[in-house]
Tab-separated table of C-alpha atoms in Angstrom:
chain	number	residue	atom	x	y	z
A	1	MET	CA	107.272	83.056	131.418
A	2	ALA	CA	106.817	82.621	127.818
A	3	LEU	CA	109.303	82.193	125.549
A	4	LEU	CA	109.193	83.480	122.000
A	5	ALA	CA	108.100	81.349	118.954
A	6	ARG	CA	111.514	79.105	117.184
A	7	ASN	CA	110.199	79.708	113.914
A	8	ASP	CA	109.438	82.901	113.339
A	9	PRO	CA	112.168	84.264	110.732
A	10	PHE	CA	112.607	88.239	112.569
A	11	PHE	CA	113.723	86.286	115.625
A	12	ARG	CA	116.557	84.609	113.220
A	13	GLN	CA	116.968	87.670	111.225
A	14	LEU	CA	116.264	90.885	112.597
A	15	HIS	CA	118.535	93.305	110.442
A	16	ILE	CA	121.101	93.049	107.998
A	17	PHE	CA	123.413	96.146	107.209
A	18	PRO	CA	123.085	97.691	103.234
A	19	ASN	CA	127.037	96.629	103.561
A	20	ASP	CA	127.763	94.851	106.092
A	21	GLN	CA	125.932	90.989	105.687
A	22	ARG	CA	126.611	90.071	109.401
A	23	ARG	CA	123.739	89.907	111.426
A	24	CYS	CA	122.798	91.677	114.058
A	25	PHE	CA	121.041	89.442	116.287
A	26	GLN	CA	121.204	85.379	115.893
A	27	PHE	CA	118.656	83.251	117.373
A	28	ARG	CA	119.824	79.859	118.705
A	29	GLY	CA	118.801	76.591	120.148
A	30	LYS	CA	115.944	74.331	121.108
A	31	LEU	CA	112.897	75.195	122.192
A	32	ASP	CA	110.553	72.509	123.782
A	33	MET	CA	106.525	72.729	124.355
A	34	LEU	CA	105.669	75.541	126.679
A	35	GLU	CA	103.302	72.879	128.652
A	36	ASN	CA	106.418	71.604	129.292
A	37	TYR	CA	107.011	74.608	131.904
A	38	ASN	CA	105.283	76.326	134.802
A	39	VAL	CA	106.158	80.177	136.066
A	40	GLY	CA	106.650	80.004	140.144
A	41	GLY	CA	108.274	83.330	141.841
A	42	GLY	CA	109.957	84.444	138.623
A	43	ALA	CA	111.576	80.883	138.611
A	44	LEU	CA	111.028	78.862	135.102
A	45	LYS	CA	110.383	74.980	136.672
A	46	PHE	CA	110.000	71.334	134.614
A	47	ASN	CA	106.954	70.155	134.739
A	48	LYS	CA	108.458	67.086	132.963
A	49	PRO	CA	112.110	65.696	133.649
A	50	ALA	CA	113.071	65.295	129.892
A	51	ALA	CA	112.390	68.933	128.967
A	52	ARG	CA	114.923	70.988	128.788
A	53	LEU	CA	116.102	74.611	127.223
A	54	ASN	CA	118.901	75.725	125.128
A	55	LEU	CA	118.495	79.086	123.941
A	56	THR	CA	121.338	81.579	123.348
A	57	LEU	CA	121.355	85.162	121.677
A	58	LYS	CA	124.488	86.450	119.822
A	59	SER	CA	124.582	90.488	119.112
A	60	CYS	CA	127.049	92.224	117.121
A	61	PHE	CA	127.463	94.583	119.829
A	62	GLU	CA	129.713	92.376	121.485
A	63	ASP	CA	131.877	93.446	118.373
A	64	SER	CA	134.261	96.291	119.847
A	65	ARG	CA	135.252	97.311	116.162
A	66	ARG	CA	131.503	98.819	115.170
A	67	THR	CA	130.597	101.710	117.412
A	68	TRP	CA	126.841	102.115	117.647
A	69	ASN	CA	124.960	105.849	119.252
A	70	HIS	CA	123.627	105.917	122.669
A	71	LYS	CA	120.451	105.825	121.297
A	72	THR	CA	120.339	103.105	119.618
A	73	ARG	CA	122.472	100.867	122.033
A	74	ALA	CA	119.612	101.130	124.491
A	75	PHE	CA	116.793	100.041	122.306
A	76	ALA	CA	119.137	97.369	120.338
A	77	SER	CA	119.637	96.399	123.734
A	78	GLN	CA	116.236	96.562	125.355
A	79	LEU	CA	115.568	94.259	121.876
A	80	ALA	CA	117.508	91.738	122.839
A	81	ARG	CA	116.300	90.843	126.034
A	82	ASP	CA	112.521	91.772	125.271
A	83	LEU	CA	113.565	88.548	122.662
A	84	GLN	CA	114.815	85.740	124.894
A	85	ILE	CA	112.013	86.192	127.018
A	86	ILE	CA	108.362	87.661	128.599
A	87	THR	CA	107.594	87.880	132.429
A	88	TYR	CA	104.298	87.842	133.784
A	89	ASN	CA	103.784	88.853	137.298
A	90	GLU	CA	101.194	86.177	137.752
A	91	PRO	CA	102.715	83.565	139.585
A	92	GLN	CA	102.437	79.410	139.097
A	93	LYS	CA	100.215	80.540	135.979
A	94	MET	CA	100.847	78.353	132.762
A	95	ALA	CA	101.953	81.215	130.422
A	96	LYS	CA	101.196	80.560	126.659
A	97	LEU	CA	101.667	82.437	123.372
A	98	ALA	CA	99.775	81.044	120.838
A	99	ILE	CA	99.498	81.269	117.492
A	100	ASP	CA	97.344	80.572	114.697
A	101	ALA	CA	97.730	79.942	111.054
A	102	ARG	CA	98.146	83.769	109.917
A	103	GLY	CA	100.632	84.408	112.923
A	104	THR	CA	98.388	86.268	114.720
A	105	CYS	CA	99.118	86.595	118.956
A	106	GLN	CA	95.858	84.688	120.491
A	107	ARG	CA	97.124	84.966	124.026
A	108	GLY	CA	100.192	85.966	126.094
A	109	LYS	CA	102.029	89.509	126.584
A	110	PRO	CA	102.972	91.105	123.150
A	111	LEU	CA	106.457	92.649	123.359
A	112	ASP	CA	106.754	96.136	124.821
A	113	PHE	CA	109.823	97.943	123.101
A	114	PRO	CA	111.161	101.397	124.115
A	115	ASN	CA	110.591	104.152	121.716
A	116	LYS	CA	107.953	102.899	119.604
A	117	PRO	CA	107.341	104.819	116.651
A	118	ALA	CA	103.768	105.681	115.448
A	119	VAL	CA	103.154	104.523	112.176
A	120	ALA	CA	100.224	105.877	109.963
A	121	VAL	CA	99.035	102.815	106.842
A	122	ASP	CA	97.112	103.430	104.474
A	123	VAL	CA	93.835	100.734	103.128
A	124	ASP	CA	93.410	100.714	99.547
A	125	GLU	CA	96.217	99.353	97.639
A	126	VAL	CA	98.447	99.266	100.066
A	127	LEU	CA	96.391	96.852	102.490
A	128	GLY	CA	93.911	95.935	100.343
A	129	ASN	CA	93.557	95.595	95.918
A	130	PHE	CA	90.733	98.514	95.706
A	131	VAL	CA	90.934	99.948	92.111
A	132	SER	CA	91.296	95.873	90.678
A	133	ALA	CA	88.097	95.395	92.463
A	134	LEU	CA	86.454	98.673	91.389
A	135	ASN	CA	87.562	98.193	87.842
A	136	LYS	CA	85.552	94.705	87.856
A	137	PHE	CA	82.288	96.546	88.680
A	138	ILE	CA	83.113	99.622	86.392
A	139	ALA	CA	83.159	97.046	83.710
A	140	ASP	CA	80.345	94.844	84.263
A	141	ARG	CA	77.633	97.698	84.875
A	142	TYR	CA	78.606	100.289	82.426
A	143	SER	CA	80.677	98.489	80.119
A	144	LEU	CA	83.582	100.646	80.661
A	145	ASN	CA	86.705	98.238	79.617
A	146	HIS	CA	89.748	99.369	81.189
A	147	SER	CA	93.298	97.834	82.323
A	148	VAL	CA	94.546	98.867	86.035
A	149	SER	CA	97.290	99.987	83.761
A	150	GLU	CA	94.904	102.830	82.781
A	151	TYR	CA	94.413	103.922	86.095
A	152	HIS	CA	97.423	107.090	85.584
A	153	VAL	CA	95.950	109.531	88.518
A	154	TYR	CA	93.473	108.720	91.603
A	155	GLU	CA	90.920	111.136	90.244
A	156	PHE	CA	89.067	108.147	88.267
A	157	PHE	CA	86.930	110.626	86.523
A	158	LYS	CA	89.760	111.389	83.676
A	159	VAL	CA	89.797	107.301	83.341
A	160	TRP	CA	86.458	106.791	82.777
A	161	ASN	CA	85.674	110.298	80.930
A	162	CYS	CA	82.963	111.452	83.231
A	163	SER	CA	81.809	114.324	85.431
A	164	ARG	CA	83.322	113.897	88.900
A	165	ASP	CA	80.063	114.059	90.686
A	166	GLU	CA	79.165	111.208	88.111
A	167	ALA	CA	82.336	109.495	89.395
A	168	ASP	CA	81.525	109.236	93.001
A	169	ILE	CA	78.457	108.014	92.456
A	170	ARG	CA	79.426	105.379	91.046
A	171	VAL	CA	81.868	104.713	93.597
A	172	HIS	CA	79.027	104.794	96.390
A	173	GLU	CA	77.229	102.390	94.104
A	174	PHE	CA	80.608	100.244	94.337
A	175	PHE	CA	80.254	100.450	98.077
A	176	LYS	CA	76.583	98.763	98.191
A	177	THR	CA	78.390	95.917	95.777
A	178	PRO	CA	79.978	92.213	96.349
A	179	TYR	CA	82.277	93.850	94.505
A	180	PHE	CA	83.377	95.546	96.835
A	181	LYS	CA	82.204	93.842	99.946
A	182	LYS	CA	83.768	90.655	98.559
A	183	GLY	CA	85.749	91.268	96.202
A	184	ILE	CA	89.237	93.034	98.149
A	185	ASP	CA	91.281	90.533	98.908
A	186	PRO	CA	95.092	91.875	101.222
A	187	ILE	CA	97.944	93.080	99.454
A	188	PRO	CA	100.569	90.051	99.095
A	189	GLY	CA	103.015	90.470	102.076
A	190	ALA	CA	100.944	92.496	104.045
A	191	GLN	CA	99.264	89.996	106.679
A	192	ARG	CA	103.088	88.683	107.889
A	193	ALA	CA	104.734	92.586	107.588
A	194	ILE	CA	102.043	93.697	109.261
A	195	HIS	CA	102.173	91.434	112.223
A	196	LYS	CA	105.629	91.820	112.577
A	197	LEU	CA	105.873	95.332	112.357
A	198	SER	CA	103.105	95.631	115.265
A	199	ARG	CA	105.964	94.597	117.426
A	200	PHE	CA	107.922	97.160	117.178
A	201	CYS	CA	105.589	99.875	115.867
A	202	ASN	CA	102.671	101.982	117.186
A	203	LEU	CA	100.584	101.293	113.905
A	204	SER	CA	97.412	103.282	112.883
A	205	VAL	CA	95.203	102.874	109.457
A	206	VAL	CA	94.971	105.940	108.156
A	207	THR	CA	92.701	106.156	105.128
A	208	SER	CA	90.584	108.580	102.500
A	209	ARG	CA	88.115	105.932	102.722
A	210	GLN	CA	83.977	108.022	103.232
A	211	ASN	CA	82.495	107.570	106.268
A	212	VAL	CA	79.892	105.695	105.001
A	213	ILE	CA	81.943	102.272	104.555
A	214	LYS	CA	83.308	103.362	107.667
A	215	ASP	CA	81.660	100.060	109.560
A	216	HIS	CA	82.433	97.513	106.671
A	217	THR	CA	86.270	99.083	106.611
A	218	ILE	CA	86.957	98.017	110.394
A	219	GLU	CA	85.323	94.841	109.689
A	220	TRP	CA	87.617	94.270	107.161
A	221	LEU	CA	90.599	94.909	108.710
A	222	GLU	CA	89.774	93.355	111.669
A	223	LYS	CA	89.166	89.400	109.577
A	224	HIS	CA	92.491	90.132	107.489
A	225	TYR	CA	94.592	92.109	110.371
A	226	PRO	CA	93.242	91.415	113.823
A	227	GLY	CA	94.304	93.147	116.889
A	228	LEU	CA	97.380	95.183	115.074
A	229	PHE	CA	95.978	98.350	114.554
A	230	GLN	CA	95.481	100.894	117.688
A	231	GLU	CA	93.464	103.594	115.610
A	232	ILE	CA	91.898	103.913	112.334
A	233	HIS	CA	91.014	107.092	110.591
A	234	PHE	CA	89.058	108.476	107.726
A	235	GLY	CA	89.488	111.479	105.975
A	236	ASN	CA	86.255	111.282	104.178
A	237	HIS	CA	87.529	111.790	100.788
A	238	PHE	CA	85.191	112.269	97.747
A	239	ALA	CA	82.136	111.958	99.836
A	240	LEU	CA	78.412	112.584	99.009
A	241	GLY	CA	78.597	114.350	102.164
A	242	GLY	CA	80.394	115.129	105.697
A	243	GLU	CA	83.367	116.980	106.394
A	244	SER	CA	86.720	115.621	104.998
A	245	ARG	CA	90.262	115.110	107.356
A	246	PRO	CA	93.500	115.884	105.472
A	247	LYS	CA	96.069	113.033	105.906
A	248	SER	CA	98.396	115.014	107.160
A	249	GLU	CA	96.075	116.909	110.000
A	250	ILE	CA	95.360	113.062	111.292
A	251	CYS	CA	98.910	111.788	111.075
A	252	ARG	CA	100.313	115.170	113.146
A	253	LEU	CA	97.881	114.284	116.004
A	254	LEU	CA	98.544	110.514	116.053
A	255	GLY	CA	102.257	111.783	116.575
A	256	SER	CA	103.270	109.922	113.139
A	257	LYS	CA	106.918	109.518	112.057
A	258	ILE	CA	106.239	107.541	109.159
A	259	LEU	CA	102.735	106.878	106.204
A	260	ILE	CA	102.971	104.415	103.997
A	261	ASP	CA	100.782	105.300	101.207
A	262	ASP	CA	100.398	104.794	97.683
A	263	ASN	CA	99.079	108.487	96.550
A	264	PRO	CA	101.468	110.783	95.558
A	265	ARG	CA	99.591	113.669	96.390
A	266	TYR	CA	98.943	112.989	99.783
A	267	ALA	CA	103.007	111.622	99.907
A	268	VAL	CA	103.598	115.460	99.290
A	269	GLU	CA	101.469	116.231	101.338
A	270	CYS	CA	102.658	114.858	104.689
A	271	ALA	CA	106.093	115.435	103.936
A	272	GLN	CA	105.801	118.636	103.783
A	273	VAL	CA	104.808	118.828	107.461
A	274	GLY	CA	107.733	116.708	108.294
A	275	ILE	CA	106.563	113.024	108.135
A	276	ARG	CA	108.706	110.229	106.461
A	277	VAL	CA	106.433	108.761	103.579
A	278	LEU	CA	106.879	105.242	101.806
A	279	LEU	CA	105.144	105.625	98.572
A	280	PHE	CA	103.922	102.028	97.717
A	281	ASP	CA	104.301	101.081	94.291
A	282	TYR	CA	103.241	97.346	94.416
A	283	GLU	CA	105.649	95.798	92.412
A	284	ASN	CA	105.995	98.968	90.117
A	285	SER	CA	102.772	97.827	89.001
A	286	TYR	CA	100.600	101.192	90.149
A	287	PRO	CA	100.765	103.979	87.145
A	288	TRP	CA	99.445	106.912	89.728
A	289	CYS	CA	102.823	106.182	91.594
A	290	LYS	CA	105.229	107.355	87.991
A	291	THR	CA	105.554	110.818	89.059
A	292	GLN	CA	109.067	112.696	88.875
A	293	SER	CA	108.674	114.941	91.178
A	294	ILE	CA	107.337	112.679	93.990
A	295	ASP	CA	111.017	111.133	93.807
A	296	GLN	CA	112.974	113.968	94.357
A	297	HIS	CA	111.403	114.421	98.009
A	298	PRO	CA	113.911	114.050	100.447
A	299	LEU	CA	111.426	112.646	102.727
A	300	VAL	CA	109.763	110.543	100.529
A	301	THR	CA	111.164	106.904	99.492
A	302	LYS	CA	109.089	104.714	97.267
A	303	VAL	CA	108.845	101.066	98.319
A	304	HIS	CA	107.365	98.274	95.735
A	305	ASN	CA	106.399	95.426	97.992
A	306	TRP	CA	106.499	95.009	101.670
A	307	GLU	CA	109.635	93.333	102.655
A	308	GLU	CA	110.270	96.796	101.220
A	309	VAL	CA	108.884	98.622	103.440
A	310	GLU	CA	109.997	96.470	107.140
A	311	GLN	CA	113.528	96.753	105.741
A	312	GLN	CA	113.120	100.547	105.243
A	313	ILE	CA	111.827	100.785	108.161
A	314	GLU	CA	114.198	99.035	110.813
A	315	SER	CA	116.840	100.467	109.026
A	316	TRP	CA	115.405	103.977	110.289
A	317	ILE	CA	114.880	102.459	114.264
A	318	LEU	CA	118.523	101.059	114.453
A	319	SER	CA	120.283	103.851	112.558
A	320	SER	CA	118.275	106.203	115.543
A	321	THR	CA	116.789	107.728	112.694
A	322	ILE	CA	112.694	108.021	113.598
A	323	LEU	CA	112.886	107.689	117.389
């Protein structure tokens, strides 16, 4: 039996309703070191006399004044049970949940929530800062001094004032340099949010990146987001060779209910086939996201940081919108 970490804010507050500031769940209590407990035949045994456990979970579902639909009740009830204790079938074995500095689960059994929605996540400008690293390379190699604010479209040849083929060649040169291999950092807040979302969503990467950088992309994801994505798919867009695959096609094959992406073109493409899209415009700083028509699509919601991503997905789950 392994007990959940007491300092994780996810367990202190799962969701706050937009118009109701009451917490849906509150986690209270003191949690002693897991080494103080042993598992035997499904019972919790204390290894030390001084060890003690005081754990309570308060649910707003006890409030009869609020009525929820059946699907949401079932999901949240299971969520409440799973948040208290994770049970293991191996008797007499010490069960520990080790979490490293990044919050990544190293040992223990992951939470298993019913009806986990499938969520597709883009890489560049959503998980990592691709454009700023590319722009540094272009400035140093070609003496083209642009600011990121000038990248009003994802078609780089229009920014660099060259042909489409020449732009593709420059990008592939970028792939071979330290600017790409070592210069792309995670977007602020993404690591914490992805780890949190992985507990109640089935996350997969759906990127337009080319097949020639597949291995490095997988290595980068394992370094910064270890074990958090179930599948990784490449669209092979803007490639020098090989076939490309539309993101909408990949998402449909995955059964994705949500796509998190920064490209308006992909957002519209996926929304048109019934996929909800969170259009990621970090701190309102992506000029290529400033398209008025995209804001009017009912299945596209613009978000400006990873906290807003979490809040929107949690809201959809608890309202049964995507279950």
